Short mmCIF file of C-alpha atoms in Angstrom, two decimals:
data_model
loop_
_atom_site.label_atom_id
_atom_site.label_comp_id
_atom_site.label_asym_id
_atom_site.label_seq_id
_atom_site.Cartn_x
_atom_site.Cartn_y
_atom_site.Cartn_z
CA UNK A 1 -97.90 -260.26 83.26
CA UNK A 2 -98.93 -263.85 82.80
CA UNK A 3 -99.92 -265.50 86.05
CA UNK A 4 -98.50 -268.97 85.40
CA UNK A 5 -94.87 -268.19 84.63
CA UNK A 6 -91.98 -266.51 86.47
CA UNK A 7 -91.74 -263.06 84.91
CA UNK A 8 -88.91 -260.59 85.61
CA UNK A 9 -90.13 -257.18 86.75
CA UNK A 10 -86.53 -256.04 86.91
CA UNK A 11 -83.45 -258.16 86.63
CA UNK A 12 -83.54 -258.88 90.38
CA UNK A 13 -87.24 -259.76 90.86
CA UNK A 14 -89.52 -262.48 89.54
CA UNK A 15 -93.20 -262.92 90.26
CA UNK A 16 -95.22 -266.13 90.22
CA UNK A 17 -98.94 -266.07 90.95
CA UNK A 18 -100.47 -268.96 92.86
CA UNK A 19 -103.49 -270.71 91.29
CA UNK A 20 -105.90 -269.45 93.96
CA UNK A 21 -107.97 -266.74 92.22
CA UNK A 22 -111.13 -265.56 93.92
CA UNK A 23 -113.11 -262.67 95.33
CA UNK A 24 -110.60 -262.17 98.16
CA UNK A 25 -107.43 -262.96 96.21
CA UNK A 26 -108.04 -261.39 92.79
CA UNK A 27 -105.89 -263.19 90.19
CA UNK A 28 -104.22 -265.13 93.01
CA UNK A 29 -101.47 -264.63 95.58
CA UNK A 30 -98.28 -263.15 94.15
CA UNK A 31 -95.08 -264.85 95.33
CA UNK A 32 -91.91 -262.91 94.65
CA UNK A 33 -88.35 -264.13 94.15
CA UNK A 34 -85.70 -261.52 94.93
CA UNK A 35 -82.06 -262.10 94.02
CA UNK A 36 -79.99 -263.62 91.23
CA UNK A 37 -78.01 -266.82 90.58
CA UNK A 38 -74.89 -265.38 92.22
CA UNK A 39 -76.53 -264.32 95.50
CA UNK A 40 -79.28 -266.91 95.75
CA UNK A 41 -82.90 -265.95 96.30
CA UNK A 42 -85.31 -264.78 98.95
CA UNK A 43 -88.98 -265.75 98.58
CA UNK A 44 -91.69 -263.33 99.70
CA UNK A 45 -95.11 -264.91 100.42
CA UNK A 46 -94.90 -268.53 99.24
CA UNK A 47 -98.70 -268.54 99.29
CA UNK A 48 -100.93 -271.57 99.89
CA UNK A 49 -99.49 -275.05 100.20
CA UNK A 50 -99.99 -275.79 96.51
CA UNK A 51 -97.34 -278.31 95.36
CA UNK A 52 -97.25 -277.17 91.73
CA UNK A 53 -96.85 -273.51 92.68
CA UNK A 54 -94.13 -274.29 95.24
CA UNK A 55 -92.20 -276.44 92.76
CA UNK A 56 -92.33 -273.56 90.26
CA UNK A 57 -90.85 -271.24 92.87
CA UNK A 58 -88.14 -273.75 93.69
CA UNK A 59 -87.27 -274.28 90.02
CA UNK A 60 -87.27 -270.55 89.26
CA UNK A 61 -84.70 -270.12 92.05
CA UNK A 62 -82.62 -273.00 90.77
CA UNK A 63 -83.17 -274.59 94.17
CA UNK A 64 -81.08 -271.86 95.81
CA UNK A 65 -83.52 -270.28 98.26
CA UNK A 66 -81.72 -268.54 101.14
CA UNK A 67 -84.71 -267.09 103.05
CA UNK A 68 -88.52 -267.32 103.05
CA UNK A 69 -90.46 -264.30 104.33
CA UNK A 70 -94.21 -264.16 104.98
CA UNK A 71 -95.72 -260.68 105.01
CA UNK A 72 -98.45 -261.99 107.33
CA UNK A 73 -100.13 -265.16 108.45
CA UNK A 74 -103.30 -265.35 106.36
CA UNK A 75 -104.06 -268.67 104.72
CA UNK A 76 -103.29 -267.44 101.20
CA UNK A 77 -99.79 -266.23 102.19
CA UNK A 78 -97.99 -268.40 104.75
CA UNK A 79 -98.99 -272.11 104.53
CA UNK A 80 -96.58 -272.73 101.65
CA UNK A 81 -93.54 -271.74 103.72
CA UNK A 82 -92.77 -275.09 105.36
CA UNK A 83 -93.36 -277.29 102.29
CA UNK A 84 -91.21 -274.92 100.20
CA UNK A 85 -88.50 -275.10 102.84
CA UNK A 86 -88.68 -278.89 102.66
CA UNK A 87 -87.88 -278.82 98.93
CA UNK A 88 -84.51 -277.16 99.56
CA UNK A 89 -81.30 -279.11 100.10
CA UNK A 90 -80.26 -276.54 102.70
CA UNK A 91 -83.33 -275.41 104.64
CA UNK A 92 -83.79 -271.63 104.42
CA UNK A 93 -85.10 -269.91 107.56
CA UNK A 94 -88.78 -268.95 107.61
CA UNK A 95 -89.02 -265.31 108.70
CA UNK A 96 -91.85 -262.97 109.62
CA UNK A 97 -93.95 -262.06 112.64
CA UNK A 98 -95.98 -264.55 114.69
CA UNK A 99 -99.75 -264.43 114.50
CA UNK A 100 -101.37 -262.81 117.51
CA UNK A 101 -104.13 -264.26 119.73
CA UNK A 102 -106.60 -262.11 117.76
CA UNK A 103 -105.90 -264.05 114.55
CA UNK A 104 -108.39 -266.56 113.18
CA UNK A 105 -107.60 -270.25 113.61
CA UNK A 106 -106.65 -270.72 109.95
CA UNK A 107 -104.17 -267.83 110.21
CA UNK A 108 -101.91 -269.26 112.89
CA UNK A 109 -98.25 -268.79 112.00
CA UNK A 110 -94.99 -268.96 113.92
CA UNK A 111 -91.83 -268.00 112.04
CA UNK A 112 -88.50 -269.57 112.86
CA UNK A 113 -87.20 -266.07 113.52
CA UNK A 114 -89.13 -262.90 114.22
CA UNK A 115 -88.17 -259.89 112.10
CA UNK A 116 -87.48 -256.52 113.73
CA UNK A 117 -88.86 -253.28 112.36
CA UNK A 118 -86.12 -251.62 110.34
CA UNK A 119 -84.08 -254.81 110.03
CA UNK A 120 -82.26 -255.36 106.74
CA UNK A 121 -82.11 -258.76 105.05
CA UNK A 122 -79.13 -259.06 102.73
CA UNK A 123 -78.33 -261.36 99.82
CA UNK A 124 -74.81 -260.77 98.57
CA UNK A 125 -71.86 -262.00 96.61
CA UNK A 126 -68.42 -260.48 96.08
CA UNK A 127 -69.61 -257.90 93.55
CA UNK A 128 -73.06 -256.74 94.73
CA UNK A 129 -75.97 -257.24 97.10
CA UNK A 130 -79.76 -257.05 97.40
CA UNK A 131 -81.01 -255.40 100.57
CA UNK A 132 -84.56 -255.83 101.86
CA UNK A 133 -85.63 -253.35 104.53
CA UNK A 134 -88.35 -254.59 106.92
CA UNK A 135 -91.26 -252.27 107.75
CA UNK A 136 -93.83 -253.37 110.33
CA UNK A 137 -97.29 -252.41 109.07
CA UNK A 138 -100.09 -253.69 111.31
CA UNK A 139 -103.66 -252.97 110.28
CA UNK A 140 -104.78 -255.57 107.77
CA UNK A 141 -103.36 -258.13 110.19
CA UNK A 142 -101.65 -257.57 113.52
CA UNK A 143 -98.50 -259.31 112.26
CA UNK A 144 -98.32 -257.68 108.83
CA UNK A 145 -95.03 -256.39 107.45
CA UNK A 146 -93.78 -254.94 104.17
CA UNK A 147 -90.35 -255.12 102.56
CA UNK A 148 -88.43 -252.54 100.55
CA UNK A 149 -85.77 -253.60 98.05
CA UNK A 150 -83.45 -250.67 98.64
CA UNK A 151 -81.27 -250.92 95.54
CA UNK A 152 -84.27 -250.94 93.18
CA UNK A 153 -86.77 -248.73 95.02
CA UNK A 154 -89.47 -251.43 95.19
CA UNK A 155 -92.04 -251.87 97.95
CA UNK A 156 -93.41 -255.39 98.48
CA UNK A 157 -96.65 -254.36 100.13
CA UNK A 158 -98.29 -257.70 100.97
CA UNK A 159 -102.00 -257.01 101.52
CA UNK A 160 -101.49 -253.54 102.97
CA UNK A 161 -101.64 -251.90 99.54
CA UNK A 162 -103.40 -253.73 96.71
CA UNK A 163 -104.09 -253.03 93.05
CA UNK A 164 -107.73 -253.09 92.03
CA UNK A 165 -109.32 -253.05 95.48
CA UNK A 166 -108.89 -251.80 99.02
CA UNK A 167 -107.78 -254.38 101.53
CA UNK A 168 -110.17 -255.75 104.13
CA UNK A 169 -109.52 -254.67 107.71
CA UNK A 170 -111.21 -257.36 109.80
CA UNK A 171 -111.35 -256.85 113.59
CA UNK A 172 -110.11 -257.92 116.02
CA UNK A 173 -106.87 -258.86 114.23
CA UNK A 174 -107.43 -256.02 111.77
CA UNK A 175 -107.38 -252.50 113.22
CA UNK A 176 -108.28 -249.38 111.25
CA UNK A 177 -106.23 -246.83 113.19
CA UNK A 178 -103.19 -249.12 112.94
CA UNK A 179 -103.88 -249.49 109.23
CA UNK A 180 -103.98 -245.72 108.61
CA UNK A 181 -100.88 -245.14 110.74
CA UNK A 182 -99.07 -247.85 108.77
CA UNK A 183 -99.99 -246.04 105.54
CA UNK A 184 -98.31 -242.94 106.98
CA UNK A 185 -95.29 -245.07 107.83
CA UNK A 186 -95.12 -246.26 104.22
CA UNK A 187 -95.41 -242.67 102.98
CA UNK A 188 -92.36 -241.81 105.06
CA UNK A 189 -90.56 -244.89 103.75
CA UNK A 190 -91.23 -243.71 100.19
CA UNK A 191 -89.23 -240.57 100.93
CA UNK A 192 -86.49 -242.15 103.00
CA UNK A 193 -85.94 -245.27 100.89
CA UNK A 194 -86.73 -243.72 97.48
CA UNK A 195 -89.56 -246.11 96.65
CA UNK A 196 -90.77 -245.84 93.05
CA UNK A 197 -93.07 -248.83 92.56
CA UNK A 198 -95.30 -251.05 94.70
CA UNK A 199 -95.53 -254.81 94.18
CA UNK A 200 -98.69 -256.03 95.95
CA UNK A 201 -99.58 -259.57 96.99
CA UNK A 202 -102.66 -259.44 94.75
CA UNK A 203 -102.91 -257.65 91.42
CA UNK A 204 -100.27 -255.88 89.41
CA UNK A 205 -97.51 -253.34 89.93
CA UNK A 206 -98.47 -249.85 91.15
CA UNK A 207 -96.63 -246.63 90.54
CA UNK A 208 -98.13 -244.79 87.60
CA UNK A 209 -101.81 -245.68 87.86
CA UNK A 210 -104.91 -244.49 89.73
CA UNK A 211 -105.69 -241.33 87.82
CA UNK A 212 -103.07 -238.66 88.34
CA UNK A 213 -100.86 -240.81 90.56
CA UNK A 214 -97.41 -241.11 89.05
CA UNK A 215 -95.38 -242.66 91.84
CA UNK A 216 -95.67 -244.95 94.82
CA UNK A 217 -96.15 -242.13 97.31
CA UNK A 218 -99.09 -240.72 95.36
CA UNK A 219 -100.71 -244.17 95.23
CA UNK A 220 -100.47 -244.54 99.01
CA UNK A 221 -101.75 -241.01 99.59
CA UNK A 222 -104.68 -241.75 97.28
CA UNK A 223 -105.47 -244.91 99.23
CA UNK A 224 -105.43 -243.07 102.57
CA UNK A 225 -107.70 -240.34 101.18
CA UNK A 226 -110.11 -243.02 99.93
CA UNK A 227 -110.21 -244.66 103.37
CA UNK A 228 -110.89 -241.37 105.13
CA UNK A 229 -113.58 -240.44 102.60
CA UNK A 230 -115.27 -243.79 103.26
CA UNK A 231 -115.00 -243.19 106.98
CA UNK A 232 -116.68 -239.79 106.64
CA UNK A 233 -119.51 -241.44 104.72
CA UNK A 234 -119.88 -244.10 107.41
CA UNK A 235 -120.02 -241.40 110.11
CA UNK A 236 -122.76 -239.58 108.19
CA UNK A 237 -124.75 -242.80 107.82
CA UNK A 238 -124.40 -243.55 111.54
CA UNK A 239 -125.76 -240.08 112.35
CA UNK A 240 -128.63 -240.43 109.90
CA UNK A 241 -129.53 -243.93 111.14
CA UNK A 242 -128.51 -243.98 114.83
CA UNK A 243 -130.61 -247.07 115.57
CA UNK A 244 -129.49 -248.89 112.45
CA UNK A 245 -127.79 -252.28 112.44
CA UNK A 246 -124.49 -253.06 110.75
CA UNK A 247 -126.49 -254.44 107.82
CA UNK A 248 -128.41 -251.16 107.57
CA UNK A 249 -125.24 -249.10 107.70
CA UNK A 250 -123.32 -251.16 105.13
CA UNK A 251 -126.01 -250.83 102.46
CA UNK A 252 -125.93 -247.02 102.81
CA UNK A 253 -122.21 -246.51 103.40
CA UNK A 254 -121.22 -248.92 100.60
CA UNK A 255 -124.03 -248.16 98.16
CA UNK A 256 -121.38 -247.68 95.45
CA UNK A 257 -120.20 -251.28 95.94
CA UNK A 258 -122.02 -254.34 94.51
CA UNK A 259 -124.29 -255.85 97.14
CA UNK A 260 -122.59 -259.24 96.79
CA UNK A 261 -119.52 -257.62 98.40
CA UNK A 262 -121.41 -256.19 101.39
CA UNK A 263 -120.67 -259.15 103.69
CA UNK A 264 -116.95 -258.51 103.15
CA UNK A 265 -117.36 -254.72 103.30
CA UNK A 266 -119.14 -255.11 106.64
CA UNK A 267 -115.89 -256.31 108.19
CA UNK A 268 -114.10 -253.09 107.24
CA UNK A 269 -117.21 -251.13 108.25
CA UNK A 270 -116.88 -252.60 111.74
CA UNK A 271 -113.23 -251.52 111.84
CA UNK A 272 -114.24 -247.96 110.91
CA UNK A 273 -117.07 -247.96 113.48
CA UNK A 274 -114.69 -249.10 116.22
CA UNK A 275 -112.24 -246.37 115.26
CA UNK A 276 -114.93 -243.67 115.19
CA UNK A 277 -116.26 -244.70 118.59
CA UNK A 278 -112.74 -244.52 120.02
CA UNK A 279 -112.03 -240.99 118.71
#
């Protein structure tokens, strides 16, 4: 996929990538348009408040945006919601979950309406509809949620499942046990909602990658196994270096990761350490 044009994944989904590439965002934040000209469109993760990107989203939807949903409140996902809303002749509601007191100052977000776990958002016309099923998935952020396009078997995973890297779990707003339990919740959703592919907020579509993984469920199971393997390595390092600092532990537990990434890895290390100490 090119990152500067709206590209159909299926006939009911387009993806535009915001021009905010970086170490934490990969190629940039993926914004998704769900719907068609007859039903209007729902926008998932408008991204940063970048005028050019938001105008591209608006034009790709023909100006007919019915809802804006933020998977969570981080600064590369939610700030574009209000300026995108302002572009529309009829203001679409901004939906999601409010940031919690544990969130960092630049991740404050209050939706116009709070989404309930299991709620279904529907775009429809006389002949057909697009149904997005809401799944609360705390862990990466306390207010994180995912969406499943039921008719097409697509999971919009926000930052909970990424392609090319594992997401950062940064306490106190990030919580490792919540993250792992949310992965289990997504595994169940794969069975119940017949999910075939995962569309992450950073990187490209998942479903037949990661070695022997051939479907969305296998990708999520692989990710959980990777997290637990890392946790076992962290536990071994903590036992071997009981007086070590976080800096000592990260260089041993993440010795397979470039050292330039250790400051970021240390945030997830802390989340694992807190989880291990609570077990």
